[in-house]
Coordinates of C-alpha atoms in Angstrom, one line a residue:
M1218 CA -102.0 -33.7 -3.0
N1219 CA -103.2 -34.8 0.4
A1220 CA -103.6 -38.3 1.8
I1221 CA -107.3 -38.3 1.2
A1222 CA -107.0 -37.2 -2.4
E1223 CA -104.4 -39.9 -3.1
K1224 CA -107.0 -42.6 -2.5
Y1225 CA -109.0 -41.6 -5.6
K1226 CA -107.7 -43.1 -8.9
T1227 CA -109.6 -43.1 -12.2
V1228 CA -110.7 -46.6 -13.1
K1229 CA -111.1 -47.5 -16.8
I1230 CA -113.7 -50.1 -17.9
D1231 CA -111.1 -52.6 -18.8
D1232 CA -109.6 -52.4 -15.3
V1233 CA -112.8 -53.1 -13.4
K1234 CA -112.5 -56.1 -11.0
V1235 CA -115.5 -55.3 -8.7
W1236 CA -118.9 -54.0 -9.7
F1237 CA -120.3 -52.4 -6.5
K1238 CA -124.0 -52.3 -6.3
A1239 CA -124.6 -48.7 -5.2
A1240 CA -128.4 -48.4 -5.0
H1241 CA -131.6 -48.7 -7.0
V1242 CA -131.9 -46.2 -9.9
N1243 CA -134.9 -44.5 -8.1
D1244 CA -132.6 -43.6 -5.2
F1245 CA -130.8 -41.0 -7.3
P1246 CA -132.4 -37.7 -8.3
E1247 CA -133.0 -37.1 -12.0
D1248 CA -130.5 -34.6 -13.5
G1249 CA -128.6 -34.6 -10.2
G1250 CA -126.3 -36.4 -7.9
A1251 CA -126.0 -38.4 -4.7
C1252 CA -123.1 -39.7 -2.7
V1253 CA -122.4 -43.4 -2.0
K1254 CA -119.6 -45.0 0.0
Y1255 CA -117.3 -47.8 -1.2
K1256 CA -114.8 -48.9 1.4
D1257 CA -113.2 -45.6 2.5
L1258 CA -114.1 -43.7 -0.7
Q1259 CA -117.0 -41.3 -1.2
I1260 CA -118.3 -41.5 -4.7
A1261 CA -120.6 -38.9 -6.4
V1262 CA -123.1 -40.6 -8.7
F1263 CA -125.0 -38.6 -11.3
N1264 CA -128.2 -39.5 -13.1
F1265 CA -127.8 -37.3 -16.2
K1266 CA -131.4 -38.0 -17.3
R1267 CA -131.6 -35.6 -20.2
L1268 CA -128.6 -37.3 -21.8
N1269 CA -129.8 -40.8 -20.6
S1270 CA -126.4 -41.4 -19.0
W1271 CA -124.9 -42.1 -15.6
F1272 CA -121.6 -40.9 -14.3
A1273 CA -119.5 -41.4 -11.2
C1274 CA -116.5 -39.5 -9.8
Q1275 CA -114.8 -38.8 -6.5
N1276 CA -116.9 -36.7 -4.2
L1277 CA -113.9 -34.8 -3.0
S1278 CA -113.5 -31.3 -4.3
P1279 CA -109.8 -31.0 -5.2
E1280 CA -109.5 -27.3 -4.4
K1281 CA -111.5 -27.1 -1.1
E1282 CA -110.8 -30.7 0.0
E1283 CA -114.5 -31.1 1.0
M1284 CA -116.8 -34.0 0.1
V1285 CA -119.3 -31.9 -2.0
L1286 CA -119.2 -32.8 -5.7
S1287 CA -122.3 -34.9 -5.5
R1288 CA -124.2 -31.7 -4.6
G1289 CA -122.8 -29.9 -7.6
M1290 CA -124.8 -28.7 -10.6
I1291 CA -124.5 -30.8 -13.7
G1292 CA -124.7 -29.6 -17.3
D1293 CA -122.6 -29.5 -20.4
H1294 CA -119.6 -27.5 -21.5
K1295 CA -119.3 -27.4 -25.3
G1296 CA -121.1 -30.8 -25.4
I1297 CA -119.0 -32.3 -22.6
P1298 CA -121.1 -33.6 -19.6
M1299 CA -119.7 -31.8 -16.5
V1300 CA -120.2 -31.1 -12.8
A1301 CA -119.6 -27.7 -11.2
C1302 CA -118.3 -27.8 -7.6
P1303 CA -120.8 -26.1 -5.3
L1304 CA -118.1 -24.4 -3.4
H1305 CA -115.9 -22.8 -6.0
K1306 CA -117.8 -23.4 -9.3
K1307 CA -114.8 -25.1 -10.9
T1308 CA -116.1 -27.5 -13.6
F1309 CA -114.9 -31.1 -14.3
S1310 CA -115.7 -33.4 -17.2
L1311 CA -117.7 -36.4 -16.1
E1312 CA -116.2 -38.4 -19.0
T1313 CA -112.5 -37.8 -18.3
G1314 CA -112.3 -36.0 -15.0
E1315 CA -110.4 -33.1 -16.6
N1316 CA -110.8 -29.6 -15.0
L1317 CA -112.5 -27.7 -17.7
N1318 CA -111.2 -24.4 -16.2
G1319 CA -107.6 -25.7 -16.7
E1320 CA -106.5 -24.7 -13.2
L1321 CA -106.7 -27.9 -11.2
E1322 CA -105.7 -31.5 -11.5
P1323 CA -108.3 -33.9 -12.9
I1324 CA -110.7 -35.7 -10.6
A1325 CA -111.0 -39.5 -10.5
I1326 CA -113.9 -41.0 -12.5
Y1327 CA -115.4 -44.5 -12.4
P1328 CA -117.4 -46.6 -14.8
V1329 CA -121.2 -47.0 -14.2
K1330 CA -123.6 -49.7 -15.4
I1331 CA -127.3 -50.2 -14.9
E1332 CA -128.6 -53.7 -14.5
E1333 CA -132.1 -54.7 -13.4
E1334 CA -132.8 -51.1 -12.2
N1335 CA -129.7 -51.1 -10.0
V1336 CA -126.7 -48.8 -10.3
Y1337 CA -123.3 -50.4 -10.2
I1338 CA -119.9 -48.6 -10.0
G1339 CA -116.7 -50.2 -11.2
F1340 CA -113.6 -50.4 -9.1
S1341 CA -110.2 -51.9 -9.7
E1342 CA -110.0 -53.4 -6.1

């Protein structure tokens, strides 16, 4: 794992210490993603409109080490919300970060909440 990838760690809801206000809900495409920056992290945020859910994960592709996951296609794999990397088409669960192809380490995921039409991402620091 490279130094950039080591910065990304999954945050569980109980470990959230900071709710970062990312943007207004209308700043994100429906059934798509966008990237936001928190400190030195790039975070992919997905408005999964057809599931009425929001998800956030690292924007870093673990295989190609490029900041591209926010541009990936979202869908579901056997009922699991997922994102497919636009570079190598590997898929990752947006709920757990697990690589659904079973070939790569999981990606970091972050809790998301919506308050007063704003999107907040949870971080542990």
